Every structure is written in C-alpha cells, then in structure tokens.
GROMACS .gro file of C-alpha atoms in nm:
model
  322
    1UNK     CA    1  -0.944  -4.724  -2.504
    2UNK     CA    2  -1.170  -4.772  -2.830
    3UNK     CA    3  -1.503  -4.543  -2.892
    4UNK     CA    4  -1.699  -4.832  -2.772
    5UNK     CA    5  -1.493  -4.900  -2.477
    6UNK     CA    6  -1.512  -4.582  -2.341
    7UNK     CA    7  -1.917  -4.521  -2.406
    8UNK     CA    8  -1.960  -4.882  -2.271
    9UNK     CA    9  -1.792  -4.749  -1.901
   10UNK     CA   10  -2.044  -4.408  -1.911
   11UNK     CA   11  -2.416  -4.457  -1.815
   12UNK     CA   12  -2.580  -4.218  -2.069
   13UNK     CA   13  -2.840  -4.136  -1.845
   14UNK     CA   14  -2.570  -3.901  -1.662
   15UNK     CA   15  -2.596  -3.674  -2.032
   16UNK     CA   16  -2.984  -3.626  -1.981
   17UNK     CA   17  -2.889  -3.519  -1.658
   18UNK     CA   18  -2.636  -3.261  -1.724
   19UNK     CA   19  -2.853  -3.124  -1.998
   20UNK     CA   20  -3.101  -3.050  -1.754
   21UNK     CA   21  -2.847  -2.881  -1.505
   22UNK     CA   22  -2.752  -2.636  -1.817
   23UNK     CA   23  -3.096  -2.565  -1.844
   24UNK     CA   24  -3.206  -2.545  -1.474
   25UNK     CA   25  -2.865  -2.406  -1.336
   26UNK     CA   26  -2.986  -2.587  -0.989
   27UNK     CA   27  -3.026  -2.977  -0.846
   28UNK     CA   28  -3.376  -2.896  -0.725
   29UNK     CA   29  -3.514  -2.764  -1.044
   30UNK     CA   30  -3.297  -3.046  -1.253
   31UNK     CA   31  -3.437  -3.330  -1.029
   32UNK     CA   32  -3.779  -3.178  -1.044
   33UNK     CA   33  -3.797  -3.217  -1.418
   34UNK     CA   34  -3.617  -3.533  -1.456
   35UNK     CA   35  -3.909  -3.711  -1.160
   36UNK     CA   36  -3.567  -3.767  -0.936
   37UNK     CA   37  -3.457  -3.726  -0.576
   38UNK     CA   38  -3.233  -3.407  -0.567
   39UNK     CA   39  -2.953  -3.653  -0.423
   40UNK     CA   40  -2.982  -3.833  -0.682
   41UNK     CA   41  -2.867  -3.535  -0.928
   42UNK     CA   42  -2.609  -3.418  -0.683
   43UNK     CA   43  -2.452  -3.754  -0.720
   44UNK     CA   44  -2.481  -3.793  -1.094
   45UNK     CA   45  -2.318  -3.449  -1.107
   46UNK     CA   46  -2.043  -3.584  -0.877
   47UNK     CA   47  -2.024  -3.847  -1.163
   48UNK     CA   48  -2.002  -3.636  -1.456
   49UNK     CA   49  -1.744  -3.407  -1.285
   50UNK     CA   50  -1.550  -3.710  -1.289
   51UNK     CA   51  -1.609  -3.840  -1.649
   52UNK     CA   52  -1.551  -3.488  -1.799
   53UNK     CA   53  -1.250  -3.392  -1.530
   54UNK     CA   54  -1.351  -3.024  -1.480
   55UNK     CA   55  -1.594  -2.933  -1.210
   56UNK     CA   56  -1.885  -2.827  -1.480
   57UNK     CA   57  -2.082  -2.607  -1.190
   58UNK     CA   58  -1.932  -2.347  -0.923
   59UNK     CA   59  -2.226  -2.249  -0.683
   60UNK     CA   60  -2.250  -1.860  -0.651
   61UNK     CA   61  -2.496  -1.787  -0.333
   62UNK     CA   62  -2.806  -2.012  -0.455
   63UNK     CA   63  -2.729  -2.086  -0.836
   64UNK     CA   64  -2.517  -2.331  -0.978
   65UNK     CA   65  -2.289  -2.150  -1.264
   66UNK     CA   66  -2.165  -2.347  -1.524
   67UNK     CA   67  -1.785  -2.337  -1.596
   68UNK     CA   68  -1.696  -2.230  -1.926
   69UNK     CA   69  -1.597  -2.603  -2.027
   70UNK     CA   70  -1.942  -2.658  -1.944
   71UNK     CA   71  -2.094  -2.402  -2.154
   72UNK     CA   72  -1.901  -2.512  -2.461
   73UNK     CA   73  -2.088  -2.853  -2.383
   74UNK     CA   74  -2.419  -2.753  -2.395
   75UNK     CA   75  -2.521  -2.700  -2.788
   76UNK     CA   76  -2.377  -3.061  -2.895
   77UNK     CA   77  -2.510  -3.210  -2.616
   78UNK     CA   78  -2.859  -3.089  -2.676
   79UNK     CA   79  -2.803  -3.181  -3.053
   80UNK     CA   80  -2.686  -3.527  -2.982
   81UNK     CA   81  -2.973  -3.606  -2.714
   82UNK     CA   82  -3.167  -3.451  -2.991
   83UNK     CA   83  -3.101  -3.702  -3.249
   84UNK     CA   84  -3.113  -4.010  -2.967
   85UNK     CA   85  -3.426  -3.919  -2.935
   86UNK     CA   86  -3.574  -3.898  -3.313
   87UNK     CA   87  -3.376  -4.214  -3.352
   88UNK     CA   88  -3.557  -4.374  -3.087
   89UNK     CA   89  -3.911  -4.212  -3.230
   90UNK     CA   90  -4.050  -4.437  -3.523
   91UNK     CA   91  -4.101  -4.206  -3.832
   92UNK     CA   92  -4.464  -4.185  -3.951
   93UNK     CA   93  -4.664  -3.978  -4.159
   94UNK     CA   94  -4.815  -3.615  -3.983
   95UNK     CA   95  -5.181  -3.544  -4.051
   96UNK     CA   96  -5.142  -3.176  -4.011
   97UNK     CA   97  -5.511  -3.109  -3.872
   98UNK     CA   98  -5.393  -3.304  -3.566
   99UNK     CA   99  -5.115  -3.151  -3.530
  100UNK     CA  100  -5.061  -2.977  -3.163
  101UNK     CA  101  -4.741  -2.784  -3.153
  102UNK     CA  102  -4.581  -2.506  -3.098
  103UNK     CA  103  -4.282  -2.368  -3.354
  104UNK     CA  104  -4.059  -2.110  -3.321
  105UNK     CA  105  -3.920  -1.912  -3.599
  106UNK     CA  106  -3.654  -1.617  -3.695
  107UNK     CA  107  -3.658  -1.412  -3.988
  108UNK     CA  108  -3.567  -1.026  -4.105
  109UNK     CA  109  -3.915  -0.831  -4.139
  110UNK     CA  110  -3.931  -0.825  -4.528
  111UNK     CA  111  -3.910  -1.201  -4.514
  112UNK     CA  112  -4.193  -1.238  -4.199
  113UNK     CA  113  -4.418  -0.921  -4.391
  114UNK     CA  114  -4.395  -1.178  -4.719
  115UNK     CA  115  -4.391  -1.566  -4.551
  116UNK     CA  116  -4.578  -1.527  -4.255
  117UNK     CA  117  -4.946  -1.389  -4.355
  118UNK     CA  118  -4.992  -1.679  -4.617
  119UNK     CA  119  -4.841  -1.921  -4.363
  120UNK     CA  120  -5.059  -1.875  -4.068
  121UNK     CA  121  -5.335  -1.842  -4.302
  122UNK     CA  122  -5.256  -2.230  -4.392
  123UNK     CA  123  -5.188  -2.348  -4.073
  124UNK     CA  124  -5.508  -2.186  -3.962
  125UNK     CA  125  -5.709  -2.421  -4.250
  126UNK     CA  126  -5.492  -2.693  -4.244
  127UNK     CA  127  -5.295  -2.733  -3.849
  128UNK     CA  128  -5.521  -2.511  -3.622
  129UNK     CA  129  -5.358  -2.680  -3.333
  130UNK     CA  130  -5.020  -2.536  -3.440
  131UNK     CA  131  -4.874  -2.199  -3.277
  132UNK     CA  132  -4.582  -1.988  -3.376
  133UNK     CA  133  -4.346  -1.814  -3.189
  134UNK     CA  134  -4.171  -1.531  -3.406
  135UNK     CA  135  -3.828  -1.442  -3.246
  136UNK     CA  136  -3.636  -1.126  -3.346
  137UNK     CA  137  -3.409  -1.152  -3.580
  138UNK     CA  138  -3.005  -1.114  -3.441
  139UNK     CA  139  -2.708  -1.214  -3.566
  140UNK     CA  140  -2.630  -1.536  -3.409
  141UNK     CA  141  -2.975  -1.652  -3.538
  142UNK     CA  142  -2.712  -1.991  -3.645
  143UNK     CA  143  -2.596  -2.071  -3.340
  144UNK     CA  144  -2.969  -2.035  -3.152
  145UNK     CA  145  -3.080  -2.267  -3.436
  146UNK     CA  146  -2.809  -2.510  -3.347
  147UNK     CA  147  -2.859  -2.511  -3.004
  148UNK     CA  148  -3.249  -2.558  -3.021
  149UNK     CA  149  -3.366  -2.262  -2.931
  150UNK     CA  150  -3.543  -2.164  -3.247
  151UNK     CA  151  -3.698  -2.440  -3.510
  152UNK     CA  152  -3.567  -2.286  -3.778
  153UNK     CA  153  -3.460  -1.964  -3.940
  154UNK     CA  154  -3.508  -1.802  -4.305
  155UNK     CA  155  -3.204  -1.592  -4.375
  156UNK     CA  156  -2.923  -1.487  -4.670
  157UNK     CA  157  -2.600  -1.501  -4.460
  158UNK     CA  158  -2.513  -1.805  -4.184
  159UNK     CA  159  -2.255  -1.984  -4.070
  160UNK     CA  160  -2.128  -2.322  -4.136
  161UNK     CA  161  -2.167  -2.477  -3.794
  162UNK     CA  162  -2.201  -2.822  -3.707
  163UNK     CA  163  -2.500  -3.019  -3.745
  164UNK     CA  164  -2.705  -2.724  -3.930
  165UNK     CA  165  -2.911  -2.784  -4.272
  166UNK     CA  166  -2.992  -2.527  -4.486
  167UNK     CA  167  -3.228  -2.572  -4.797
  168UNK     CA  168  -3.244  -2.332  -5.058
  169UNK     CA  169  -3.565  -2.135  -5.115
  170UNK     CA  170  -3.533  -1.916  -5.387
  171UNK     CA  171  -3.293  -1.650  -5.538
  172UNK     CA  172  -3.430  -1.284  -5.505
  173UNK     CA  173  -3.329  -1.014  -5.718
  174UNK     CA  174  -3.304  -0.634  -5.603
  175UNK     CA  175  -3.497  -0.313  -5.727
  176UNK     CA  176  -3.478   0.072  -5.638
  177UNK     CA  177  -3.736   0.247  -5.457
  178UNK     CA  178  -3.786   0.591  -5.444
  179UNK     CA  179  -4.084   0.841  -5.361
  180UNK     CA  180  -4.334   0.858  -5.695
  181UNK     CA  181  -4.296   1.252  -5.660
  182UNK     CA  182  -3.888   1.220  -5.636
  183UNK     CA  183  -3.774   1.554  -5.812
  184UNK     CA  184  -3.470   1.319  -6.001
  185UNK     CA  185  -3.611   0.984  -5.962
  186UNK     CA  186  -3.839   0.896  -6.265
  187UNK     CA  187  -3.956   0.583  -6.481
  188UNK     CA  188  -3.590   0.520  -6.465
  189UNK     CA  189  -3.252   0.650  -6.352
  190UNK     CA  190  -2.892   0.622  -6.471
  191UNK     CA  191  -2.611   0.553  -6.265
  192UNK     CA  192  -2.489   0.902  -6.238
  193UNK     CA  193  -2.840   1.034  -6.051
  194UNK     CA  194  -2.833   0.698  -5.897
  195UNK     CA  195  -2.501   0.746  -5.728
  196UNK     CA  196  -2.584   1.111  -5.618
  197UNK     CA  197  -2.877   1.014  -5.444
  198UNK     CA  198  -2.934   1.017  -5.053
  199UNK     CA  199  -2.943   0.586  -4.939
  200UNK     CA  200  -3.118   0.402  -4.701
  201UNK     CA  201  -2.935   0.140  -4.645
  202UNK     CA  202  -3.082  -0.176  -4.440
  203UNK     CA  203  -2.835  -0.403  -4.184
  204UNK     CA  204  -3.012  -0.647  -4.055
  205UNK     CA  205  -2.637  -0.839  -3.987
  206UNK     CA  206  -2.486  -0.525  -3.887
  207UNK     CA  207  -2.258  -0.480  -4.163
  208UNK     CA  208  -2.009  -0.186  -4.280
  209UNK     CA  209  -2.137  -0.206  -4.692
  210UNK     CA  210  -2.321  -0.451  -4.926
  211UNK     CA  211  -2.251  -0.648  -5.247
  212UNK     CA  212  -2.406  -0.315  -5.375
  213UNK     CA  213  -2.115  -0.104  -5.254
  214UNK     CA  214  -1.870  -0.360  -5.423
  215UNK     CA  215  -2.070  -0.353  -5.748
  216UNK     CA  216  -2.029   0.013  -5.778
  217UNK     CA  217  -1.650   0.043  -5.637
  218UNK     CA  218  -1.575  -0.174  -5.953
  219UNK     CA  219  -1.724   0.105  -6.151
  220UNK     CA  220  -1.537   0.355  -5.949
  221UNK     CA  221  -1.874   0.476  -5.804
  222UNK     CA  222  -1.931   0.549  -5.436
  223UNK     CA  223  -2.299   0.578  -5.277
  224UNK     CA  224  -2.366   0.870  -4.971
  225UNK     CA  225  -2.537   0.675  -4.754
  226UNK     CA  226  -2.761   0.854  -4.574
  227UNK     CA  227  -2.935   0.645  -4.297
  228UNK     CA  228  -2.846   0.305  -4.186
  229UNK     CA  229  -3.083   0.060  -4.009
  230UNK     CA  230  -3.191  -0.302  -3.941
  231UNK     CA  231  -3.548  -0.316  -4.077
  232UNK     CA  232  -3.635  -0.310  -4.416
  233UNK     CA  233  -4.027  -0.206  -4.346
  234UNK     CA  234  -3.892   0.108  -4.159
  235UNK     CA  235  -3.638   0.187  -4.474
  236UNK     CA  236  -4.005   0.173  -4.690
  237UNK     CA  237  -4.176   0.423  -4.483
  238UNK     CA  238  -3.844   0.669  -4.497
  239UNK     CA  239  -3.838   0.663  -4.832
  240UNK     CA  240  -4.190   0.712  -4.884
  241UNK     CA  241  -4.157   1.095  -4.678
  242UNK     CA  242  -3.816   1.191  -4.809
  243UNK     CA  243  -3.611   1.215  -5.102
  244UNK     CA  244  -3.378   0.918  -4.981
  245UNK     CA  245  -3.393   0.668  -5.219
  246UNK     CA  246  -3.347   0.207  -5.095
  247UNK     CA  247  -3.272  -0.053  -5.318
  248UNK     CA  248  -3.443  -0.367  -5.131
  249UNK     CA  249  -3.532  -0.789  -5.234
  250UNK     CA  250  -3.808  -0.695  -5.493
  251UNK     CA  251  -4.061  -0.977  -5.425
  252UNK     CA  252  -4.129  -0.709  -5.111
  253UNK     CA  253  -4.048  -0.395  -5.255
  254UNK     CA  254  -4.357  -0.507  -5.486
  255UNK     CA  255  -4.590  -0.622  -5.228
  256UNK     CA  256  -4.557  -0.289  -5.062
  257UNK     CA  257  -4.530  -0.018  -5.305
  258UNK     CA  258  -4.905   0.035  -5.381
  259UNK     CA  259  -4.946   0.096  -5.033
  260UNK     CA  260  -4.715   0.381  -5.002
  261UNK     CA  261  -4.737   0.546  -5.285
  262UNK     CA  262  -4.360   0.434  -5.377
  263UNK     CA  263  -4.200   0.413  -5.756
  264UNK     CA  264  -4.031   0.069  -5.801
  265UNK     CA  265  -3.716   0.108  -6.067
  266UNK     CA  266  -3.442  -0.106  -6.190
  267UNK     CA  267  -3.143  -0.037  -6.055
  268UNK     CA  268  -2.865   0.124  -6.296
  269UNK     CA  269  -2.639  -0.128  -6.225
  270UNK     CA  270  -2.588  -0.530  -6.247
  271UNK     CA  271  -2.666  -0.661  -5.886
  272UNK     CA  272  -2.654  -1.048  -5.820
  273UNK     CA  273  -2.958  -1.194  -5.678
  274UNK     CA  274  -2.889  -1.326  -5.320
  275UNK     CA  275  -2.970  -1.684  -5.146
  276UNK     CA  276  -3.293  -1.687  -4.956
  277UNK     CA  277  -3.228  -2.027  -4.724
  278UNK     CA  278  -3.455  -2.209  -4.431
  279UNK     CA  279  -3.197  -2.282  -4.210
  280UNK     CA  280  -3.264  -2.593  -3.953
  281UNK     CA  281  -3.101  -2.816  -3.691
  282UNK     CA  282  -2.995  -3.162  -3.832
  283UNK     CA  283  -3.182  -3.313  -3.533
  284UNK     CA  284  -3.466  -3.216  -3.720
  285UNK     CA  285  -3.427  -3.306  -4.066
  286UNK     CA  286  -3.676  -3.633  -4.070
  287UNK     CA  287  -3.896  -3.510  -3.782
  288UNK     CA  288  -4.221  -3.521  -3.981
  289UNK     CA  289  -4.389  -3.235  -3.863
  290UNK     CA  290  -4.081  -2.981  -3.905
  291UNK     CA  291  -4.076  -3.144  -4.269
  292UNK     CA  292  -4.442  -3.028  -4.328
  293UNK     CA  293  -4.413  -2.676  -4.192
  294UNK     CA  294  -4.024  -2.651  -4.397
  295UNK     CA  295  -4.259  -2.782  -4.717
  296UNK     CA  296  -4.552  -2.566  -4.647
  297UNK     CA  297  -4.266  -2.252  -4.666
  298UNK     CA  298  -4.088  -2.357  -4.945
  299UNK     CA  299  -4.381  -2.386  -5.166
  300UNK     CA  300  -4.497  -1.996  -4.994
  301UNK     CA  301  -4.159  -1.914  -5.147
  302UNK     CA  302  -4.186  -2.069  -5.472
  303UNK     CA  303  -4.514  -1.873  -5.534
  304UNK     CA  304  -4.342  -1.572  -5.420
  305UNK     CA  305  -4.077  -1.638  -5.688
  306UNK     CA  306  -4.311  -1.720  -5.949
  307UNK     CA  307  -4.471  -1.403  -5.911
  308UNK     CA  308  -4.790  -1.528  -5.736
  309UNK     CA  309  -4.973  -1.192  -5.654
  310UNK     CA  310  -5.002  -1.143  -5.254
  311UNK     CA  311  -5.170  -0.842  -5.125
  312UNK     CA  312  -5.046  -0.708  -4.807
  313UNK     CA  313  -5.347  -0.624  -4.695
  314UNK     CA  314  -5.624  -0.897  -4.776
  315UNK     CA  315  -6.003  -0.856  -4.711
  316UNK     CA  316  -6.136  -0.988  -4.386
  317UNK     CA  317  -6.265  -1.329  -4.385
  318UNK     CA  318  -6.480  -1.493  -4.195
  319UNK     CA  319  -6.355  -1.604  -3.833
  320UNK     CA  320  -6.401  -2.015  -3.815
  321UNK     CA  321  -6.434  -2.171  -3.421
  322UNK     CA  322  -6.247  -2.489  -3.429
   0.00000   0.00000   0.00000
C-alpha cells in the first residue's frame, strides 16, 4: 500500500486524540479537553489500537498506562501535530507589545546570570504581555526540547535528534579565576603553578573531564581537581573564599569578578573556545513570535561577544504599570 494509500484509510483526527491520552493518561480527562463524549475517546482508542496493532494503554486501578510502544510515539507525534498546525496557521508579522505568551526556557546559570537580566528587561519595554518560565538545566534538555516541553534551550553540548534546530550564538573563550589575595596566583601564572593548583571544576552535563583535561594530557600535564559541581555561580563564590582556583566562559567570569573581589588571568595553556547554541524544535522555526524572542537573544549574545559592558547588578529603575 503507497504513503497516500495508507494515510487516505486513517482519520487523522484519531492522532489528536491519542496525543491527548499521552498527556491525560485517562478517557475522561482526554475527552474533557478535546469537547468529546468519553465514549467517543474510548472508541477512537479502540481504533488506534487497531491502526498501530499494540494495545497503546493497560489500565492500572484508575489510570491508563501507556505501553512502551506508546511512549516511543509520543515526541514525533507531538512534533508532527506540531507542524500541522503552524502549517495550517497563516504566517504574519508579531508586534511584540501585543504579544501574550508564555515561553519556557533552559539554560546552565552562567548563561541565565548573562542572557536573562537584559532579556526580561526588553521584554518588559517591548512584550510586557510575555512571561518566562526558566526550567533547570538537566541533561536531556534535547530531548524535552524535542518533545515540546521547553521552547528552547541555550547550551554547548546536544544531541542530533530529529526535528531539532540549533543556531549558533557565539564562540566563548575561557579564562582563570582565582582569589586576588591567592599566595601563587598573580597578574599571571605559568603552567607549572597552574597545574599544581587546587580546581573547581563545573559539570553541568555530568561529565568525567573537559577539553581542558585533554589540552593538558597532550602536554603530559594532569590537574588535581579538587571539587566538582554543576553550577558555575557556586564554583565563583568557592573560589572567591579559598585558594581553589576555576577556569570558566569569560564573558561571565568578567561580569562577575568585580563583585567578588576575584583576579581574572589567562590561562597558561591554548584552550579552544566552545559553541554557545539556541537550540529549538523544528515545529517552531517560522512561528513568528519564537523568531522574535530567538532574535531578541541572539543579538543579547552578540553584544555579549562584542564586549558590550553589562553590570550584574544595575541601578533600580523606575517601576512602569502597564
């Protein structure tokens, strides 16, 4: 049977309906949402358990479970409903100040300390009817932008999955960070000192090392490291009451030093710069508003990478009702 064939023989409207059941997990809440009779989901799900041959939901007391077939269903489904239903929407122009919508976003802390201050500050001028959601950052932050479940993510490392986007936002470079009273760290430091030194070293994706590691094992140089954790702003404050030293993206390192009383040095060693990327659902690509909010970020990062001076902590300004 051809492609066509076969979609000819299926009434799509059984899709919207099994979305809904992966959501809802139940007939009443499914038919609730979708303004139908409940036996009118039971026997669309009798339907789809015959398209799909595999029994999609096993009832455990109250709740409908999904089968693990099922599950594997549910993050192209959503992305293929998604893009029915841009396709069906008529592309047009968003004026931002009536705008009335809710984003949600993932990012590791150095990149939320740097992005989201001057972002909210413009949606506040420019889209005061948009909210943000900030979800923690994890490391399946692809496949929760795939599915739907956040907008869109800034991050280094991803994976290539299926119907994701990610646009290039700048390339940041790294720089050492010690206490400005270090007894061995001073206006500079070689790579012996360097190598000797107690590390902080941030994980945000929960990995063993760091192209950092690899850069010195090819100078036959090994770091101690001393601490190991997930946020960069906690790795600042460390270093700023010990003697551990961090080497961190510099665009933050910069922004925060003055506030800690923290020395900012080049490292003794060549480190590449890494990838900073907005990663987004295809679904999304040509939805106008997303495209204002992705251009309103990429031209945050763009001053970031220029150098654009951004004070962490900016005088008060006056509070606007709107």
């Amino acid at each position: 049977m051809s492609r066509g064939a076969r979609l000819a023989s299926v009434d799509l409207n059984l899709l919207v309906v099994l979305d809904e059941l992966l959501r809802s997990q139940s007939t009443v809440a499914a038919a609730k949402r979708l303004g139908r009779a409940q036996s009118s989901v039971s026997h669309a799900l009798g339907r789809l358990r015959e398209v799909f041959g595999d029994p999609l939901f096993v009832r455990t007391g109250t709740a409908l479970r999904p089968t693990s077939f099922a599950e594997e269903l549910a993050a192209p489904l959503r992305a293929q409903l998604d893009s029915l239903e841009q396709l069906l929407e008529p592309t047009t122009a968003v004026e931002p100040s009536r705008l009335e919508r809710s984003f949600t976003i993932s990012a590791p802390d150095w990149a939320v300390i740097l992005v989201l201050p001057p972002l909210m500050a413009r949606l506040r001028r420019e889209a005061p009817g948009v909210d943000v959601v900030l979800r923690s950052f994890r490391m399946d932050v692809d496949r929760a932008v795939q599915s739907g479940e956040i907008d869109l993510a800034l991050c280094v490392r991803f994976q290539p999955l299926s119907g994701l986007v990610a646009q290039r936002l700048l390339e940041e470079p790294f720089v050492c960070v010690a206490h400005r009273d270090h007894p061995r760290i001073k206006e500079s430091v070689t790579l012996d000192a360097y190598a000797a030194a107690g590390h902080v070293l941030v994980t945000p994706y929960e990995l063993p090392g760091s192209p950092l590691d690899d850069a010195l094992a090819r100078l036959g140089r090994r770091r101690r490291i001393v601490l190991r954790l997930p946020h960069f702003s906690a790795a600042l404050f460390v270093v700023a009451q010990t003697d551990l030293i961090a080497t961190l993206p510099s665009s933050f390192v910069h922004a925060a030093a003055p506030l800690l009383g923290l020395r900012v040095i080049e490292p003794p060693l060549a480190i590449p710069p890494f990838p900073f990327s907005c990663l987004f659902s295809a679904t999304r690509q040509k939805d106008p508003a997303h495209v204002w909010l992705r251009r309103c970020i990429s031209e945050i990062c763009r001053e970031i990478h220029a150098g654009v001076p951004r004070p962490l902590l900016a005088p008060p300004i006056d509070t606007v009702d709107r």
